[in-house]
Amino acid sequence: MPLYLPILSLLLGAFLLAGVGLTGSQKRLSMTAWSWLAALFPFTAVLVLLGFTTAVLGTTNALQWQISWIPTLDWPFSLYFDNLTALFALIITGIGTLIIIYTGYYFKGDNTAWRFLSYILLFMAAMLGLVMAGDVVALFVFWELTSITSYLLVAYKYNYPEARAGAFKALFITGGGGIALLGGLLMVSAVAGGTTWDVILSSGDVLRANWLYPVMLGLVAFGAFTKSAQFPAHIWLPRAMTAPTPASAFLHSATMVKAGIYLLARVNPALGMTEMWFWLLTIVGATTMVTGAYLGLKQNDLKALLAYSTISQLGVLVMLIGQDTEIAFKAMVVGVLAHALFKSALFMVAGNVDHETGTRDLRRLGGIRQMMPYTFGVAALGALSLAGLPPMLGFLAKETLLATSLETTVHPSMPIWLAWVFPTAVVFTGAFKIVHAGLIVVDGFTGEQKDPSIKAHETPVFMWLVPGIPALLSLLLGLLPEPPPLATLLAGAAGAAYGDTVKVSMALWTGLNIPLLLSVIAISLGVTLFYFRQPVRDWLIDAGGFSFDKVHDDVLGGMDNAATWATRLQYGRLRTYLIIILLALLGLVTLFGGWVWPNLAAITWPDLSVDGEQQILRLLSMFMAAGAAVAAVFLQRDFYAILALGVSGLAVALVMILEPAPDIALVQIVVDILAVVILVLALTRLPRRQRRAAQSLNQVHGGPFGWGQLGTAVVSVGIGAVTSMMAFVALTTRSTRESLISPFYEESAKTLVGATDIVGSIIIDFRALDTLIEIAVFGLAGLGVYNLLRYATAKWGDDEAALAQADAPSQPQRSLSTRGIGGVNPSPLLQLAGYMLLPFSLILAATHVIYGHDQPGDGFTAGVIISLAIGFWYIVFGYEVSARRLSWLRPSVLIGSGLLLAMVTAVVAALWMGSFFGHVNFGTYLGLPLPQGFYFGTALLFEVAICLTVVGSVAHMLNTIGRPQDEKSAS
């Protein structure tokens, strides 16, 4: 089976839930029923992953799958599955299945929770993709996807400011680490000579010997530290507790926070086993371990207490990966499994308490043991494992951690005076965790009821049974005889991270030894601290302390201050920006290029006896373009200036036709006309007084620097001369060698992708990824216009209306949005033209899409043609009539559908041909009797996607300009 099937299963589930919500079908089933249905997708992934695990269990082999991603750079998109991957993948999907079932009962009765289910399935797919990624490019893509999807989960209750703030802090910190990680991974790939794990993991000696090793290590470690909440980047994790409890139970116990742990374990054979690696991970991990455990003592909120406990455990795992001993990696894999089990259970317990009592505050809880007996039992099991007490799996994790800390004392570079610091830190951390566990069980459930107003009862059976499963597993894995498959899997995972064979025994009793003695000391100290917990906690809370949250706030404040200084120069006047850009160009040419005067002798005048008519027409079109551009500058009426600008663009299109470059000319024509239409529409929204004020300002001050019109003219002429000189020198001095790329396109367009139109094949096939980025930018431009103008109009709309009314107080204010041209009813002739033009444009656009591979024209041109017809409707009929009759015109849906179709097309081609955006002719495979020049394949689907995105983006612009005061206009 292909390795991508588990990821695909989760994505299908996410899209299914999204479709259910968007179509309004969620009411057909209860939320609990939808959660059981959604759980089938991760459960399917678990079954498939078990099959993969069986194939690699007990071996050092790895399953691999890859497709060509960027062949010119030898960057494939690949998946990789070994024992280390299997451990994390099974935790992700196994815990994930339970969390999704729990979600249905947690959100029972909330028909909008399909959104949460869709988000968590998307996150699960991203996290699974991260641990299964077979190359650093794929890993980074999934790494950032986990940041984005976790942002959606943390900010799920977006009406609450603390949810938005917590989500932003998590995204800001982990996103910054992701940028550093990308740089580090690219350096690692460059030095190793490949991006795939099999190349990188076999290049450890080369990487460690390279002079860039400290930089690579620092960047990769920084990315991992931010993701796994290591000190001082730990501040994002407690703030992320604003997420609903199912998200907290999943993200912060089994998945997202483990991403950095997985990465460090994965790259240890390549970047580890050095003094720099040892000290960096040991110091950061140990500091985080103690900091999290200490800060946890001060918390009164159950989820905050669990969050700081998680930070402490993550520090433990980072410290273990920094060691170069076999016992450390045994402790690491056992710790990963134990933490995932007991922490997911405890988070769901906190959710149960909050769900039934309405609070998580330990100062109000207590005395609810009899009210929630089954939840109390689950909490007791989870807390025992958290405290590291026998016979729980957490005890084995603590014992191996203590044994590892003793190994650290004899590390070759460990000073004698520092040797016992790490065992001491581990002992105190163990004591603090006993206090954590006691606070949860004793203060949370037992004793007298602190708040009599709290009335609770036991949760529905699955709300305590689901967290009971991982809690019970923590007990059974400690009590029962060692299960061979699990021990083999843990040994294989530890060996993959260690780079050598690791033996893993899961026996709790290993005899009387020093780790057991240290464990007894930790338990005794923990029990003592818990007995005096109230005065200790009061003292810690009163003591306060330095908070790195302030550092985060200061960084953001510094960015705001820098933005303030930047806006003193970038204050929104386009003329200023243009002059600065052009002057910078002049300076660069002067400093680096030097002044090269054109060689006028190199000019060869055309022979008018050969194609004289075309030569004269070419010359006239150039004069027309230049003359119209000059007219656009000097014309006083804005409308006339816009028309002159349009004429200049059409003249340039005529030059392209004469070259000949029909594809480019066609795009130039339709885009030029569309630009004129949008500018004319925008002109109707600008009060005449503002336009006159802008013109007078320009005439009096001559631009932003107060140079006067003469100064502006000097700058313009100077820049024009420099640009002309550069173009002339480039044309007359360029090399005469033959192009390599042009013959390739000419020879390959027909043979490789079946296209007779070379330009179309370049856009749709050879450089499809560039086109995808371009249409994404075009779609974002439409969304940007909509968002900018609707907020600006909401703020300034009344002032603009007042200014416009002041221009003509005796006449009512007219707007294009109410009726047609000039605010009056259009004539029957114009109405007839509008009714005929739209269907005709749709037919014409369809021909451009269908025959884009065979003749000039493409999806972009088709989208602009349809947009022009829509723009004509807005001009003739106005916004209200157009919006009512063109109800199918939903801009955001069109943009999203276009981009989604493009991505699906690329993925289908990858699965079919093994190449992202590869060319597939479905018509040939299916034997369809299609007309000549009509190719039904991925190229056609991509053309449709481009057309949809363009229409959606332009519709946003037209809607916003047509009636910006109505936010519903762009729905």
PDB file of N, CA and C in Angstrom, residues 656-690:
ATOM      1  N   MET A 656       2.971  44.244 -29.691  1.00  0.00           N
ATOM      2  CA  MET A 656       3.133  42.809 -29.445  1.00  0.00           C
ATOM      3  C   MET A 656       2.530  41.980 -30.571  1.00  0.00           C
ATOM      4  N   ILE A 657       1.433  42.444 -31.113  1.00  0.00           N
ATOM      5  CA  ILE A 657       0.818  41.714 -32.233  1.00  0.00           C
ATOM      6  C   ILE A 657       1.741  41.707 -33.436  1.00  0.00           C
ATOM      7  N   LEU A 658       2.429  42.819 -33.664  1.00  0.00           N
ATOM      8  CA  LEU A 658       3.300  42.926 -34.831  1.00  0.00           C
ATOM      9  C   LEU A 658       4.612  42.180 -34.660  1.00  0.00           C
ATOM     10  N   GLU A 659       4.945  41.736 -33.459  1.00  0.00           N
ATOM     11  CA  GLU A 659       6.241  41.094 -33.244  1.00  0.00           C
ATOM     12  C   GLU A 659       6.417  39.754 -33.956  1.00  0.00           C
ATOM     13  N   PRO A 660       5.586  38.756 -33.983  1.00  0.00           N
ATOM     14  CA  PRO A 660       4.257  38.657 -33.376  1.00  0.00           C
ATOM     15  C   PRO A 660       4.325  37.885 -32.058  1.00  0.00           C
ATOM     16  N   ALA A 661       3.495  38.298 -31.104  1.00  0.00           N
ATOM     17  CA  ALA A 661       3.341  37.602 -29.828  1.00  0.00           C
ATOM     18  C   ALA A 661       1.860  37.621 -29.475  1.00  0.00           C
ATOM     19  N   PRO A 662       1.044  36.828 -30.178  1.00  0.00           N
ATOM     20  CA  PRO A 662      -0.414  36.941 -30.026  1.00  0.00           C
ATOM     21  C   PRO A 662      -0.914  36.623 -28.618  1.00  0.00           C
ATOM     22  N   ASP A 663      -0.303  35.654 -27.921  1.00  0.00           N
ATOM     23  CA  ASP A 663      -0.763  35.314 -26.572  1.00  0.00           C
ATOM     24  C   ASP A 663      -0.602  36.498 -25.626  1.00  0.00           C
ATOM     25  N   ILE A 664       0.583  37.105 -25.666  1.00  0.00           N
ATOM     26  CA  ILE A 664       0.848  38.236 -24.779  1.00  0.00           C
ATOM     27  C   ILE A 664      -0.016  39.431 -25.169  1.00  0.00           C
ATOM     28  N   ALA A 665      -0.176  39.642 -26.459  1.00  0.00           N
ATOM     29  CA  ALA A 665      -1.006  40.756 -26.921  1.00  0.00           C
ATOM     30  C   ALA A 665      -2.452  40.593 -26.459  1.00  0.00           C
ATOM     31  N   LEU A 666      -2.948  39.378 -26.527  1.00  0.00           N
ATOM     32  CA  LEU A 666      -4.332  39.135 -26.122  1.00  0.00           C
ATOM     33  C   LEU A 666      -4.519  39.434 -24.639  1.00  0.00           C
ATOM     34  N   VAL A 667      -3.593  38.976 -23.828  1.00  0.00           N
ATOM     35  CA  VAL A 667      -3.678  39.258 -22.396  1.00  0.00           C
ATOM     36  C   VAL A 667      -3.571  40.758 -22.141  1.00  0.00           C
ATOM     37  N   GLN A 668      -2.667  41.423 -22.850  1.00  0.00           N
ATOM     38  CA  GLN A 668      -2.498  42.866 -22.685  1.00  0.00           C
ATOM     39  C   GLN A 668      -3.784  43.616 -23.017  1.00  0.00           C
ATOM     40  N   ILE A 669      -4.466  43.203 -24.061  1.00  0.00           N
ATOM     41  CA  ILE A 669      -5.691  43.885 -24.485  1.00  0.00           C
ATOM     42  C   ILE A 669      -6.778  43.756 -23.429  1.00  0.00           C
ATOM     43  N   VAL A 670      -7.051  42.507 -22.996  1.00  0.00           N
ATOM     44  CA  VAL A 670      -8.153  42.315 -22.061  1.00  0.00           C
ATOM     45  C   VAL A 670      -7.841  42.922 -20.695  1.00  0.00           C
ATOM     46  N   VAL A 671      -6.590  42.823 -20.254  1.00  0.00           N
ATOM     47  CA  VAL A 671      -6.224  43.396 -18.965  1.00  0.00           C
ATOM     48  C   VAL A 671      -6.287  44.917 -19.030  1.00  0.00           C
ATOM     49  N   ASP A 672      -5.878  45.494 -20.154  1.00  0.00           N
ATOM     50  CA  ASP A 672      -5.915  46.952 -20.303  1.00  0.00           C
ATOM     51  C   ASP A 672      -7.359  47.459 -20.248  1.00  0.00           C
ATOM     52  N   ILE A 673      -8.240  46.768 -20.928  1.00  0.00           N
ATOM     53  CA  ILE A 673      -9.649  47.181 -20.911  1.00  0.00           C
ATOM     54  C   ILE A 673     -10.233  47.017 -19.512  1.00  0.00           C
ATOM     55  N   LEU A 674      -9.898  45.908 -18.861  1.00  0.00           N
ATOM     56  CA  LEU A 674     -10.397  45.692 -17.512  1.00  0.00           C
ATOM     57  C   LEU A 674      -9.884  46.761 -16.555  1.00  0.00           C
ATOM     58  N   ALA A 675      -8.616  47.141 -16.696  1.00  0.00           N
ATOM     59  CA  ALA A 675      -8.058  48.191 -15.838  1.00  0.00           C
ATOM     60  C   ALA A 675      -8.810  49.506 -16.023  1.00  0.00           C
ATOM     61  N   VAL A 676      -9.149  49.826 -17.267  1.00  0.00           N
ATOM     62  CA  VAL A 676      -9.908  51.049 -17.540  1.00  0.00           C
ATOM     63  C   VAL A 676     -11.279  50.981 -16.864  1.00  0.00           C
ATOM     64  N   VAL A 677     -11.942  49.840 -16.991  1.00  0.00           N
ATOM     65  CA  VAL A 677     -13.267  49.688 -16.379  1.00  0.00           C
ATOM     66  C   VAL A 677     -13.182  49.867 -14.864  1.00  0.00           C
ATOM     67  N   ILE A 678     -12.204  49.218 -14.213  1.00  0.00           N
ATOM     68  CA  ILE A 678     -12.085  49.314 -12.759  1.00  0.00           C
ATOM     69  C   ILE A 678     -11.734  50.736 -12.335  1.00  0.00           C
ATOM     70  N   LEU A 679     -10.852  51.406 -13.071  1.00  0.00           N
ATOM     71  CA  LEU A 679     -10.496  52.781 -12.729  1.00  0.00           C
ATOM     72  C   LEU A 679     -11.687  53.721 -12.887  1.00  0.00           C
ATOM     73  N   VAL A 680     -12.483  53.490 -13.925  1.00  0.00           N
ATOM     74  CA  VAL A 680     -13.674  54.328 -14.111  1.00  0.00           C
ATOM     75  C   VAL A 680     -14.661  54.099 -12.969  1.00  0.00           C
ATOM     76  N   LEU A 681     -14.845  52.842 -12.585  1.00  0.00           N
ATOM     77  CA  LEU A 681     -15.715  52.555 -11.452  1.00  0.00           C
ATOM     78  C   LEU A 681     -15.182  53.196 -10.173  1.00  0.00           C
ATOM     79  N   ALA A 682     -13.872  53.098  -9.969  1.00  0.00           N
ATOM     80  CA  ALA A 682     -13.285  53.710  -8.776  1.00  0.00           C
ATOM     81  C   ALA A 682     -13.454  55.220  -8.804  1.00  0.00           C
ATOM     82  N   LEU A 683     -13.405  55.799  -9.992  1.00  0.00           N
ATOM     83  CA  LEU A 683     -13.547  57.246 -10.128  1.00  0.00           C
ATOM     84  C   LEU A 683     -14.912  57.707  -9.628  1.00  0.00           C
ATOM     85  N   THR A 684     -15.914  56.880  -9.825  1.00  0.00           N
ATOM     86  CA  THR A 684     -17.261  57.254  -9.365  1.00  0.00           C
ATOM     87  C   THR A 684     -17.365  57.278  -7.856  1.00  0.00           C
ATOM     88  N   ARG A 685     -16.434  56.638  -7.165  1.00  0.00           N
ATOM     89  CA  ARG A 685     -16.478  56.586  -5.705  1.00  0.00           C
ATOM     90  C   ARG A 685     -15.676  57.715  -5.063  1.00  0.00           C
ATOM     91  N   LEU A 686     -14.911  58.460  -5.847  1.00  0.00           N
ATOM     92  CA  LEU A 686     -14.085  59.538  -5.301  1.00  0.00           C
ATOM     93  C   LEU A 686     -14.817  60.861  -5.456  1.00  0.00           C
ATOM     94  N   PRO A 687     -15.119  61.548  -4.386  1.00  0.00           N
ATOM     95  CA  PRO A 687     -15.774  62.851  -4.501  1.00  0.00           C
ATOM     96  C   PRO A 687     -14.933  63.830  -5.314  1.00  0.00           C
ATOM     97  N   ARG A 688     -15.616  64.663  -6.070  1.00  0.00           N
ATOM     98  CA  ARG A 688     -14.918  65.600  -6.960  1.00  0.00           C
ATOM     99  C   ARG A 688     -14.021  66.540  -6.179  1.00  0.00           C
ATOM    100  N   ARG A 689     -14.442  66.913  -4.961  1.00  0.00           N
ATOM    101  CA  ARG A 689     -13.629  67.853  -4.186  1.00  0.00           C
ATOM    102  C   ARG A 689     -12.290  67.225  -3.833  1.00  0.00           C
ATOM    103  N   GLN A 690     -12.277  65.946  -3.514  1.00  0.00           N
ATOM    104  CA  GLN A 690     -11.011  65.285  -3.185  1.00  0.00           C
ATOM    105  C   GLN A 690     -10.110  65.210  -4.406  1.00  0.00           C
TER     106      GLN A 690
END
